Coordinates of N, CA and C in Angstrom, one line a residue:
X1 N 132.7 101.6 101.7 CA 131.7 101.1 102.7 C 132.4 100.4 103.9
X2 N 133.7 100.6 104.1 CA 134.4 99.9 105.1 C 134.2 100.5 106.5
X3 N 134.1 99.7 107.5 CA 133.9 100.1 108.9 C 135.1 100.9 109.4
X4 N 134.9 101.7 110.4 CA 136.0 102.4 111.0 C 137.1 101.5 111.6
X5 N 138.3 101.9 111.7 CA 139.4 101.0 112.1 C 139.2 100.5 113.6
X6 N 138.5 101.3 114.4 CA 138.3 100.9 115.8 C 137.5 99.6 115.9
X7 N 136.7 99.3 114.9 CA 135.9 98.1 115.0 C 136.8 96.8 115.0
X8 N 137.9 96.8 114.2 CA 138.7 95.7 114.1 C 140.0 95.8 114.8
X9 N 140.2 96.8 115.6 CA 141.4 97.1 116.3 C 141.7 96.1 117.5
X10 N 140.6 95.5 118.0 CA 140.7 94.6 119.2 C 139.7 93.5 119.1
X11 N 140.0 92.4 119.7 CA 139.0 91.3 119.6 C 137.7 91.7 120.3
X12 N 136.6 91.1 119.8 CA 135.2 91.4 120.3 C 134.7 90.3 121.2
X13 N 134.4 90.6 122.4 CA 133.9 89.6 123.4 C 132.4 89.3 123.1
X14 N 132.2 88.1 122.8 CA 130.8 87.6 122.4 C 129.9 87.6 123.6
X15 N 128.9 88.5 123.6 CA 128.0 88.7 124.7 C 128.7 89.1 126.0
X16 N 129.8 89.9 125.8 CA 130.6 90.2 126.9 C 131.6 89.1 127.3
X17 N 132.5 89.4 128.2 CA 133.5 88.5 128.6 C 132.9 87.6 129.7
X18 N 132.0 86.7 129.3 CA 131.3 85.9 130.3 C 132.0 84.6 130.6
X19 N 131.7 84.1 131.8 CA 132.2 82.9 132.3 C 131.3 82.3 133.4
X20 N 130.4 81.4 132.9 CA 129.4 81.0 133.8 C 129.9 80.2 135.0
X21 N 131.1 79.7 134.9 CA 131.8 78.9 136.0 C 132.1 79.9 137.1
X22 N 132.3 81.2 136.8 CA 132.6 82.2 137.8 C 131.4 83.1 138.1
X23 N 130.2 82.7 137.6 CA 129.0 83.4 137.9 C 128.9 84.7 137.0
X24 N 129.6 84.7 135.9 CA 129.5 85.9 135.0 C 128.7 85.5 133.8
X25 N 127.5 86.0 133.7 CA 126.5 85.5 132.7 C 126.6 86.4 131.5
X26 N 126.4 85.8 130.3 CA 126.4 86.5 129.0 C 125.4 87.6 129.0
X27 N 125.8 88.7 128.3 CA 125.0 89.9 128.1 C 124.6 90.6 129.4
X28 N 125.3 90.3 130.5 CA 124.9 90.9 131.8 C 126.0 91.9 132.3
X29 N 125.7 92.7 133.3 CA 126.7 93.7 133.7 C 128.1 93.2 134.0
X30 N 128.1 92.0 134.7 CA 129.4 91.5 135.0 C 130.3 91.1 133.8
X31 N 129.6 90.6 132.7 CA 130.3 90.3 131.5 C 130.8 91.6 130.8
X32 N 130.0 92.6 130.9 CA 130.4 93.9 130.3 C 131.6 94.5 131.0
X33 N 131.5 94.5 132.3 CA 132.6 95.0 133.1 C 133.9 94.3 132.9
X34 N 133.8 92.9 132.8 CA 135.0 92.1 132.5 C 135.6 92.4 131.2
X35 N 134.8 92.7 130.2 CA 135.3 93.0 128.8 C 136.0 94.4 128.9
X36 N 135.4 95.3 129.6 CA 136.0 96.7 129.7 C 137.3 96.6 130.4
X37 N 137.4 95.8 131.4 CA 138.7 95.6 132.1 C 139.7 95.0 131.2
X38 N 139.3 94.1 130.3 CA 140.3 93.5 129.4 C 140.5 94.3 128.1
X39 N 139.9 95.5 128.0 CA 140.0 96.4 126.9 C 139.5 95.7 125.6
X40 N 138.5 94.9 125.7 CA 137.9 94.3 124.5 C 136.6 95.0 124.1
X41 N 136.4 95.0 122.8 CA 135.1 95.5 122.3 C 134.0 94.5 122.8
X42 N 132.8 94.9 122.8 CA 131.7 94.1 123.4 C 130.6 93.9 122.3
X43 N 130.3 92.6 122.1 CA 129.1 92.3 121.3 C 128.0 91.9 122.2
X44 N 126.8 92.5 122.0 CA 125.6 92.2 122.7 C 124.4 92.0 121.8
X45 N 123.4 91.5 122.3 CA 122.1 91.3 121.6 C 121.1 92.1 122.2
X46 N 120.2 92.7 121.4 CA 119.0 93.4 121.9 C 117.7 92.8 121.4
X47 N 116.7 92.9 122.3 CA 115.4 92.4 122.0 C 114.4 93.5 122.4
X48 N 113.2 93.5 121.8 CA 112.2 94.5 122.1 C 111.3 94.0 123.2
X49 N 111.1 94.9 124.2 CA 110.1 94.7 125.2 C 108.7 95.0 124.7
X50 N 107.7 94.6 125.5 CA 106.3 94.9 125.1 C 106.0 96.4 125.0
X51 N 106.7 97.2 125.8 CA 106.5 98.6 125.8 C 107.5 99.4 125.0
X52 N 108.2 98.7 124.1 CA 109.1 99.4 123.1 C 110.5 99.7 123.6
X53 N 111.0 99.1 124.6 CA 112.3 99.3 125.1 C 113.3 98.3 124.5
X54 N 114.5 98.7 124.2 CA 115.6 97.8 123.7 C 116.3 97.2 124.9
X55 N 116.1 95.9 125.1 CA 116.6 95.2 126.2 C 117.8 94.3 125.8
X56 N 118.8 94.1 126.6 CA 120.0 93.4 126.3 C 119.8 91.9 126.7
X57 N 119.5 91.1 125.6 CA 119.2 89.7 125.9 C 119.3 89.0 124.5
X58 N 119.8 87.7 124.5 CA 120.0 87.0 123.3 C 118.7 86.3 122.9
X59 N 118.2 85.4 123.7 CA 117.1 84.5 123.3 C 115.8 85.3 123.2
X60 N 114.9 84.8 122.3 CA 113.6 85.4 122.3 C 112.8 85.1 123.5
X61 N 113.1 83.9 124.1 CA 112.3 83.5 125.3 C 113.3 83.5 126.5
X62 N 112.7 83.8 127.7 CA 113.4 83.6 128.9 C 113.5 82.1 129.3
X63 N 114.4 81.8 130.2 CA 114.4 80.4 130.8 C 115.7 79.7 130.7
X64 N 116.5 79.9 129.6 CA 117.7 79.2 129.5 C 118.7 79.6 130.6
X65 N 118.7 80.9 130.9 CA 119.7 81.3 132.0 C 118.9 82.0 133.1
X66 N 117.6 82.2 133.0 CA 116.9 83.0 134.0 C 115.9 82.2 134.8
X67 N 115.5 82.7 135.9 CA 114.5 82.0 136.7 C 113.1 82.3 136.2
X68 N 112.9 83.4 135.5 CA 111.6 83.7 134.9 C 111.5 83.0 133.5
X69 N 110.3 82.8 133.0 CA 110.0 82.2 131.7 C 109.1 83.1 130.9
X70 N 108.9 82.8 129.7 CA 108.0 83.6 128.8 C 108.8 84.3 127.8
X71 N 108.1 84.8 126.8 CA 108.7 85.6 125.7 C 109.1 86.9 126.1
X72 N 110.3 87.4 125.7 CA 110.8 88.7 126.1 C 109.8 89.8 125.6
X73 N 109.3 89.6 124.4 CA 108.5 90.6 123.8 C 107.1 90.7 124.5
X74 N 106.8 89.8 125.3 CA 105.5 89.8 126.0 C 105.6 90.6 127.4
X75 N 106.8 91.0 127.8 CA 107.0 91.6 129.1 C 107.5 93.1 128.9
X76 N 107.1 93.9 129.9 CA 107.5 95.3 129.9 C 109.0 95.4 130.3
X77 N 109.6 96.6 130.0 CA 111.0 96.8 130.4 C 111.1 96.6 131.9
X78 N 110.2 97.1 132.7 CA 110.2 97.0 134.2 C 110.2 95.6 134.6
X79 N 109.4 94.8 134.0 CA 109.3 93.4 134.3 C 110.6 92.7 133.9
X80 N 111.2 93.0 132.8 CA 112.4 92.4 132.4 C 113.6 92.8 133.3
X81 N 113.6 94.0 133.7 CA 114.7 94.5 134.6 C 114.7 93.8 135.9
X82 N 113.5 93.2 136.3 CA 113.4 92.5 137.5 C 113.7 91.0 137.4
X83 N 113.9 90.5 136.2 CA 114.2 89.1 135.9 C 115.6 88.8 136.6
X84 N 115.6 87.7 137.4 CA 116.8 87.3 138.0 C 117.5 86.2 137.2
X85 N 118.8 86.3 137.1 CA 119.6 85.3 136.4 C 120.1 84.2 137.4
X86 N 119.9 83.0 137.1 CA 120.2 81.9 138.0 C 121.6 82.0 138.7
X87 N 121.6 81.8 140.0 CA 122.8 81.7 140.7 C 123.6 83.0 140.7
X88 N 123.0 84.1 140.4 CA 123.6 85.4 140.4 C 122.7 86.5 141.0
X89 N 123.2 87.7 141.2 CA 122.4 88.8 141.6 C 122.1 89.7 140.4
X90 N 122.5 89.3 139.2 CA 122.4 90.1 138.0 C 121.0 90.2 137.5
X91 N 120.7 91.3 136.9 CA 119.4 91.6 136.3 C 119.6 92.1 134.8
X92 N 118.6 91.9 134.0 CA 118.6 92.3 132.7 C 118.8 93.8 132.5
X93 N 119.6 94.3 131.6 CA 119.8 95.7 131.3 C 119.0 96.1 130.0
X94 N 118.8 97.4 130.0 CA 118.3 98.0 128.7 C 119.6 98.5 128.0
X95 N 119.4 98.8 126.7 CA 120.5 99.4 125.9 C 120.9 100.7 126.5
X96 N 120.0 101.5 127.1 CA 120.4 102.7 127.8 C 121.3 102.4 129.0
X97 N 120.9 101.4 129.8 CA 121.8 101.0 130.9 C 123.2 100.6 130.4
X98 N 123.2 99.8 129.4 CA 124.5 99.4 128.8 C 125.4 100.6 128.4
X99 N 124.8 101.5 127.7 CA 125.6 102.7 127.3 C 126.1 103.5 128.4
X100 N 125.3 103.6 129.5 CA 125.7 104.3 130.6 C 126.9 103.6 131.3
X101 N 126.8 102.3 131.3 CA 127.9 101.5 132.0 C 129.2 101.6 131.2
X102 N 129.1 101.4 129.8 CA 130.3 101.4 129.0 C 130.9 102.8 128.9
X103 N 130.1 103.8 128.7 CA 130.5 105.2 128.6 C 131.6 105.5 127.6
X104 N 131.6 104.8 126.5 CA 132.5 105.0 125.4 C 133.9 104.4 125.6
X105 N 134.1 103.6 126.7 CA 135.4 103.1 126.9 C 135.9 102.1 125.9
X106 N 135.0 101.3 125.4 CA 135.3 100.3 124.4 C 134.2 100.3 123.4
X107 N 134.4 99.8 122.2 CA 133.3 99.8 121.2 C 132.2 98.8 121.5
X108 N 131.0 99.1 121.1 CA 129.9 98.2 121.2 C 129.5 97.7 119.8
X109 N 129.3 96.4 119.7 CA 128.8 95.8 118.5 C 127.4 95.2 118.9
X110 N 126.3 95.8 118.4 CA 125.0 95.6 118.9 C 124.2 94.8 117.8
X111 N 123.9 93.6 118.1 CA 123.1 92.7 117.2 C 121.6 92.9 117.5
X112 N 120.9 93.3 116.4 CA 119.4 93.5 116.5 C 118.8 92.1 116.2
X113 N 118.2 91.5 117.3 CA 117.5 90.3 117.1 C 116.1 90.5 116.5
X114 N 115.7 89.6 115.7 CA 114.5 89.9 114.9 C 113.5 88.7 114.9
X115 N 112.3 89.0 114.8 CA 111.2 87.9 114.6 C 110.9 87.8 113.1
X116 N 111.6 88.6 112.2 CA 111.4 88.5 110.8 C 110.0 88.9 110.4
X117 N 109.4 89.8 111.1 CA 108.0 90.2 110.7 C 107.9 91.6 110.2
X118 N 109.0 92.3 110.0 CA 109.0 93.6 109.4 C 108.9 94.7 110.4
X119 N 108.8 94.4 111.7 CA 108.7 95.4 112.7 C 110.0 96.1 113.0
X120 N 110.1 97.4 112.9 CA 111.3 98.2 113.0 C 111.4 99.0 114.3
X121 N 110.5 98.7 115.3 CA 110.5 99.4 116.5 C 111.8 99.3 117.3
X122 N 112.4 98.1 117.2 CA 113.7 97.9 118.0 C 114.8 98.8 117.4
X123 N 114.9 98.9 116.1 CA 115.9 99.8 115.5 C 115.6 101.2 115.8
X124 N 114.3 101.6 115.8 CA 113.9 102.9 116.1 C 114.4 103.3 117.5
X125 N 114.1 102.4 118.4 CA 114.5 102.7 119.8 C 116.0 102.7 120.0
X126 N 116.7 101.8 119.3 CA 118.2 101.9 119.3 C 118.7 103.2 118.8
X127 N 118.1 103.7 117.7 CA 118.5 105.0 117.2 C 118.3 106.1 118.2
X128 N 117.2 106.1 118.9 CA 116.9 107.1 119.9 C 118.0 107.0 121.0
X129 N 118.3 105.9 121.5 CA 119.3 105.7 122.5 C 120.7 106.2 122.1
X130 N 121.1 105.7 120.9 CA 122.4 106.1 120.4 C 122.6 107.5 120.0
X131 N 121.4 108.2 119.8 CA 121.5 109.6 119.4 C 122.2 110.5 120.5
X132 N 122.1 110.0 121.7 CA 122.8 110.8 122.8 C 124.0 110.0 123.4
X133 N 124.5 109.1 122.6 CA 125.7 108.3 123.0 C 126.9 108.7 122.2
X134 N 127.9 109.1 122.8 CA 129.1 109.6 122.0 C 130.1 108.5 121.8
X135 N 130.0 107.3 122.4 CA 131.0 106.3 122.3 C 130.9 105.5 120.9
X136 N 131.9 104.8 120.6 CA 131.9 104.0 119.3 C 130.9 102.8 119.4
X137 N 130.0 102.7 118.4 CA 129.0 101.7 118.4 C 128.6 101.4 117.0
X138 N 128.3 100.1 116.7 CA 127.8 99.7 115.4 C 126.6 98.8 115.6
X139 N 125.7 98.7 114.6 CA 124.6 97.8 114.6 C 124.7 96.7 113.6
X140 N 124.1 95.6 113.8 CA 124.1 94.5 112.8 C 122.9 93.6 113.0
X141 N 122.6 92.8 112.0 CA 121.5 91.9 112.1 C 121.6 90.8 111.1
X142 N 121.0 89.6 111.3 CA 120.8 88.6 110.3 C 119.7 89.0 109.3
X143 N 118.7 89.7 109.9 CA 117.5 90.0 109.1 C 117.8 91.2 108.1
X144 N 117.6 90.9 106.8 CA 117.9 91.9 105.8 C 117.1 93.2 106.0
X145 N 115.9 93.1 106.5 CA 115.1 94.3 106.7 C 115.6 95.1 107.9
X146 N 116.1 94.5 108.9 CA 116.6 95.2 110.0 C 118.0 95.9 109.6
X147 N 118.8 95.3 108.8 CA 120.0 96.0 108.3 C 119.6 97.2 107.5
X148 N 118.6 97.1 106.6 CA 118.1 98.2 105.9 C 117.5 99.3 106.8
X149 N 116.8 98.8 107.9 CA 116.3 99.8 108.9 C 117.5 100.6 109.5
X150 N 118.6 99.9 109.8 CA 119.8 100.5 110.4 C 120.3 101.6 109.4
X151 N 120.3 101.3 108.1 CA 120.7 102.3 107.1 C 119.8 103.5 107.1
X152 N 118.5 103.2 107.2 CA 117.5 104.3 107.1 C 117.3 105.1 108.3
X153 N 117.3 104.4 109.5 CA 117.0 105.1 110.8 C 118.2 105.5 111.6
X154 N 119.4 104.9 111.2 CA 120.6 105.2 112.0 C 121.7 105.3 111.0
X155 N 121.6 106.3 110.1 CA 122.6 106.4 109.0 C 124.0 106.8 109.5
X156 N 124.1 107.5 110.7 CA 125.3 108.0 111.2 C 126.2 106.9 111.8
X157 N 125.7 105.7 112.0 CA 126.4 104.7 112.7 C 126.7 103.6 111.7
X158 N 127.9 103.0 111.7 CA 128.3 101.9 110.9 C 127.3 100.7 111.1
X159 N 127.1 99.9 110.1 CA 126.1 98.8 110.2 C 126.7 97.6 109.5
X160 N 126.3 96.4 109.9 CA 126.8 95.2 109.4 C 125.8 94.1 109.2
X161 N 126.1 93.1 108.4 CA 125.3 91.9 108.1 C 125.9 90.8 108.9
X162 N 125.1 90.1 109.6 CA 125.5 88.8 110.3 C 125.1 87.7 109.3
X163 N 126.0 86.8 109.0 CA 125.6 85.8 108.0 C 126.4 84.5 108.2
X164 N 125.9 83.5 107.4 CA 126.6 82.2 107.3 C 126.3 81.6 106.0
X165 N 126.9 80.5 105.6 CA 126.7 79.9 104.3 C 125.3 79.4 104.0
X166 N 124.7 78.7 105.0 CA 123.4 78.1 104.9 C 122.6 78.4 106.1
X167 N 121.3 78.2 106.0 CA 120.3 78.5 107.1 C 119.4 77.3 107.3
X168 N 119.9 76.1 107.1 CA 119.1 74.9 107.2 C 119.1 74.2 108.6
X169 N 119.9 74.7 109.5 CA 120.0 74.1 110.8 C 118.7 74.5 111.6
X170 N 118.6 73.8 112.8 CA 117.3 73.9 113.6 C 117.1 75.3 114.1
X171 N 118.1 76.1 114.2 CA 117.9 77.5 114.8 C 117.0 78.3 113.9
X172 N 117.0 78.0 112.6 CA 116.2 78.8 111.6 C 114.9 78.1 111.2
X173 N 114.5 77.0 111.9 CA 113.4 76.2 111.5 C 112.1 77.0 111.4
X174 N 111.9 78.0 112.2 CA 110.6 78.8 112.2 C 110.5 79.7 111.0
X175 N 111.6 79.9 110.3 CA 111.5 80.8 109.1 C 111.0 80.1 107.9
X176 N 110.4 80.8 107.0 CA 110.0 80.2 105.7 C 111.3 80.0 104.8
X177 N 111.1 79.2 103.8 CA 112.3 79.0 102.9 C 112.6 80.3 102.2
X178 N 111.6 81.1 101.9 CA 111.9 82.4 101.3 C 112.7 83.3 102.2
X179 N 112.3 83.3 103.5 CA 113.1 84.1 104.4 C 114.5 83.7 104.6
X180 N 114.7 82.4 104.6 CA 116.1 81.8 104.7 C 116.9 82.2 103.4
X181 N 116.2 82.0 102.3 CA 116.9 82.3 101.0 C 117.3 83.8 100.9
X182 N 116.5 84.7 101.5 CA 116.8 86.1 101.4 C 118.1 86.5 102.1
X183 N 118.6 85.6 103.0 CA 119.8 85.9 103.7 C 121.1 85.3 103.0
X184 N 120.9 84.4 102.0 CA 122.0 83.8 101.4 C 122.8 84.7 100.6
X185 N 124.1 84.5 100.6 CA 125.1 85.1 99.7 C 125.2 86.6 99.9
X186 N 124.7 87.1 101.0 CA 124.7 88.6 101.3 C 124.0 89.3 100.2
X187 N 123.0 88.7 99.6 CA 122.4 89.3 98.4 C 121.7 90.6 98.6
X188 N 121.4 91.0 99.9 CA 120.7 92.3 100.2 C 121.8 93.4 100.4
X189 N 123.1 93.0 100.2 CA 124.1 94.0 100.5 C 124.1 95.3 99.7
X190 N 123.7 95.2 98.4 CA 123.7 96.4 97.6 C 122.6 97.3 98.0
X191 N 121.5 96.8 98.7 CA 120.5 97.7 99.2 C 120.8 98.2 100.6
X192 N 121.2 97.3 101.4 CA 121.5 97.7 102.8 C 122.8 98.4 103.0
X193 N 123.8 98.2 102.1 CA 125.1 98.9 102.1 C 125.8 98.7 103.4
X194 N 126.2 97.5 103.8 CA 126.9 97.4 105.1 C 128.3 97.9 105.0
X195 N 128.8 98.2 106.2 CA 130.2 98.6 106.4 C 131.1 97.4 106.8
X196 N 130.4 96.4 107.3 CA 131.2 95.2 107.7 C 130.2 94.0 107.6
X197 N 130.9 92.8 107.6 CA 130.2 91.5 107.6 C 130.7 90.7 108.8
X198 N 129.8 90.1 109.6 CA 130.1 89.2 110.6 C 129.7 87.8 110.1
X199 N 130.7 86.9 109.9 CA 130.4 85.7 109.2 C 130.8 84.5 110.1
X200 N 130.0 83.4 110.1 CA 130.2 82.2 110.9 C 131.6 81.7 110.6
X201 N 132.4 81.5 111.6 CA 133.8 81.2 111.4 C 134.0 79.9 110.7
X202 N 133.2 78.9 111.0 CA 133.4 77.5 110.4 C 132.9 77.5 109.0
X203 N 132.3 78.6 108.5 CA 131.9 78.7 107.1 C 132.8 79.5 106.3
X204 N 133.9 80.0 106.9 CA 134.9 80.7 106.1 C 136.0 79.7 105.7
X205 N 136.6 79.9 104.5 CA 136.3 80.9 103.5 C 135.0 80.6 102.7
X206 N 134.4 81.7 102.2 CA 133.2 81.6 101.3 C 133.3 82.7 100.3
X207 N 132.7 82.5 99.2 CA 132.7 83.6 98.1 C 132.1 84.9 98.5
X208 N 130.9 84.9 99.1 CA 130.2 86.2 99.4 C 131.0 87.1 100.3
X209 N 131.5 86.6 101.5 CA 132.3 87.5 102.3 C 133.6 87.8 101.7
X210 N 134.2 87.0 100.9 CA 135.5 87.3 100.2 C 135.2 88.5 99.3
X211 N 134.1 88.5 98.5 CA 133.8 89.6 97.6 C 133.5 90.9 98.4
X212 N 132.8 90.7 99.5 CA 132.4 91.9 100.4 C 133.7 92.6 100.9
X213 N 134.7 91.7 101.3 CA 135.9 92.2 101.9 C 136.8 92.8 100.8
X214 N 137.0 92.0 99.7 CA 138.1 92.4 98.8 C 137.7 93.2 97.6
X215 N 136.4 93.2 97.3 CA 135.9 94.0 96.2 C 135.2 95.3 96.7
X216 N 134.3 95.2 97.8 CA 133.6 96.3 98.3 C 134.2 97.0 99.5
X217 N 135.3 96.4 100.0 CA 136.0 97.0 101.1 C 135.4 96.9 102.5
X218 N 134.4 95.9 102.7 CA 133.8 95.7 104.0 C 134.8 95.0 104.9
X219 N 134.8 95.4 106.2 CA 135.6 94.7 107.2 C 134.9 93.4 107.4
X220 N 135.7 92.3 107.8 CA 135.1 91.0 108.0 C 135.5 90.5 109.4
X221 N 134.4 90.2 110.2 CA 134.6 89.6 111.5 C 134.2 88.1 111.4
X222 N 134.9 87.3 112.2 CA 134.5 85.9 112.2 C 133.9 85.6 113.6
X223 N 132.7 84.9 113.6 CA 132.1 84.5 114.8 C 131.7 83.0 114.8
X224 N 131.6 82.4 116.0 CA 132.1 82.8 117.3 C 133.4 81.9 117.5
X225 N 134.5 82.5 117.7 CA 135.8 81.9 117.8 C 136.0 81.3 119.2
X226 N 136.1 80.0 119.3 CA 136.3 79.3 120.6 C 137.5 78.4 120.7
X227 N 138.0 78.0 119.6 CA 139.1 77.0 119.6 C 140.4 77.6 118.9
X228 N 141.5 76.9 119.1 CA 142.7 77.4 118.4 C 142.6 77.2 116.9
X229 N 141.9 76.2 116.5 CA 141.7 76.0 115.0 C 140.9 77.2 114.4
X230 N 139.9 77.6 115.1 CA 139.1 78.7 114.6 C 139.8 80.0 114.7
X231 N 140.7 80.1 115.7 CA 141.5 81.3 115.8 C 142.5 81.4 114.6
X232 N 143.1 80.3 114.2 CA 143.9 80.3 113.0 C 143.1 80.6 111.8
X233 N 141.9 80.1 111.7 CA 141.1 80.4 110.5 C 140.7 81.9 110.4
X234 N 140.4 82.5 111.5 CA 140.0 83.9 111.5 C 141.2 84.8 111.2
X235 N 142.3 84.4 111.6 CA 143.5 85.2 111.3 C 143.8 85.1 109.8
X236 N 143.5 84.0 109.1 CA 143.7 83.8 107.7 C 142.7 84.5 106.8
X237 N 141.4 84.5 107.3 CA 140.4 84.9 106.3 C 139.6 86.2 106.7
X238 N 139.8 86.7 108.0 CA 139.0 87.8 108.4 C 139.9 88.9 109.0
X239 N 139.3 90.0 109.4 CA 140.0 91.1 110.0 C 140.1 91.1 111.5
X240 N 139.1 90.4 112.1 CA 139.0 90.3 113.6 C 138.1 89.2 114.0
X241 N 138.1 88.9 115.3 CA 137.3 87.8 115.7 C 136.3 88.3 116.8
X242 N 135.1 87.6 116.8 CA 134.2 87.7 117.9 C 134.4 86.4 118.7
X243 N 134.8 86.4 119.9 CA 135.3 85.3 120.6 C 134.5 85.0 121.9
X244 N 134.6 83.8 122.4 CA 134.2 83.5 123.8 C 134.9 82.2 124.3
X245 N 134.9 82.1 125.6 CA 135.4 80.9 126.2 C 136.9 80.9 126.5
X246 N 137.6 82.0 126.2 CA 139.0 82.2 126.5 C 139.3 83.6 126.5
X247 N 140.5 84.0 126.9 CA 140.9 85.4 126.9 C 142.1 85.5 126.0
X248 N 141.9 86.3 124.8 CA 143.0 86.4 123.8 C 144.2 87.0 124.4

């Protein structure tokens, strides 16, 4: 179940090689182009639009980086492509736009963002887009059901689990305890059969990713590496890093 060697051959730029101080915004064309220029793999996030398009954006809601507000899922792809990012001329991309831009030059690590409601439309659209894309690309998600959807709807592409030791921080406050528990200890791995695990760097080492790596042969990525201490940790416990805030 190990991922292909190209996944761990080079560091992975978290949301592209962004640098807000230079007007390069995460998950945007400038960050993608900078990562390509540096020969880094690119991690991006995708969200579902109201009309079923896979759009490249991390947050469920607009507003942190954009002039527009509102939930991503409440807007059409055309409306989202018109969203302006503050202090830039950048606009939101679709997954198709991203693939056309990258054109196979570096690997794509695509995180499927989820509302944990069992809707698989986003993975379905991702599968449609990647069916005509020849470049290296993998999918991953925190949501066990979305990882299983990747296995079922996109079996030709490597897939991964994004995970951490616990899910009690504020980011997960909207999930039920049962939903949070379902992600613990990579317990859905035997069903979803991942090729790799992306694990929170400050939570390494941990038993579950150690077993996934050393018993089942999964590649292990550490996220998100920002400091020298985290870089030392990822070199000790993982196969590669997902990084931001510096250039390796």
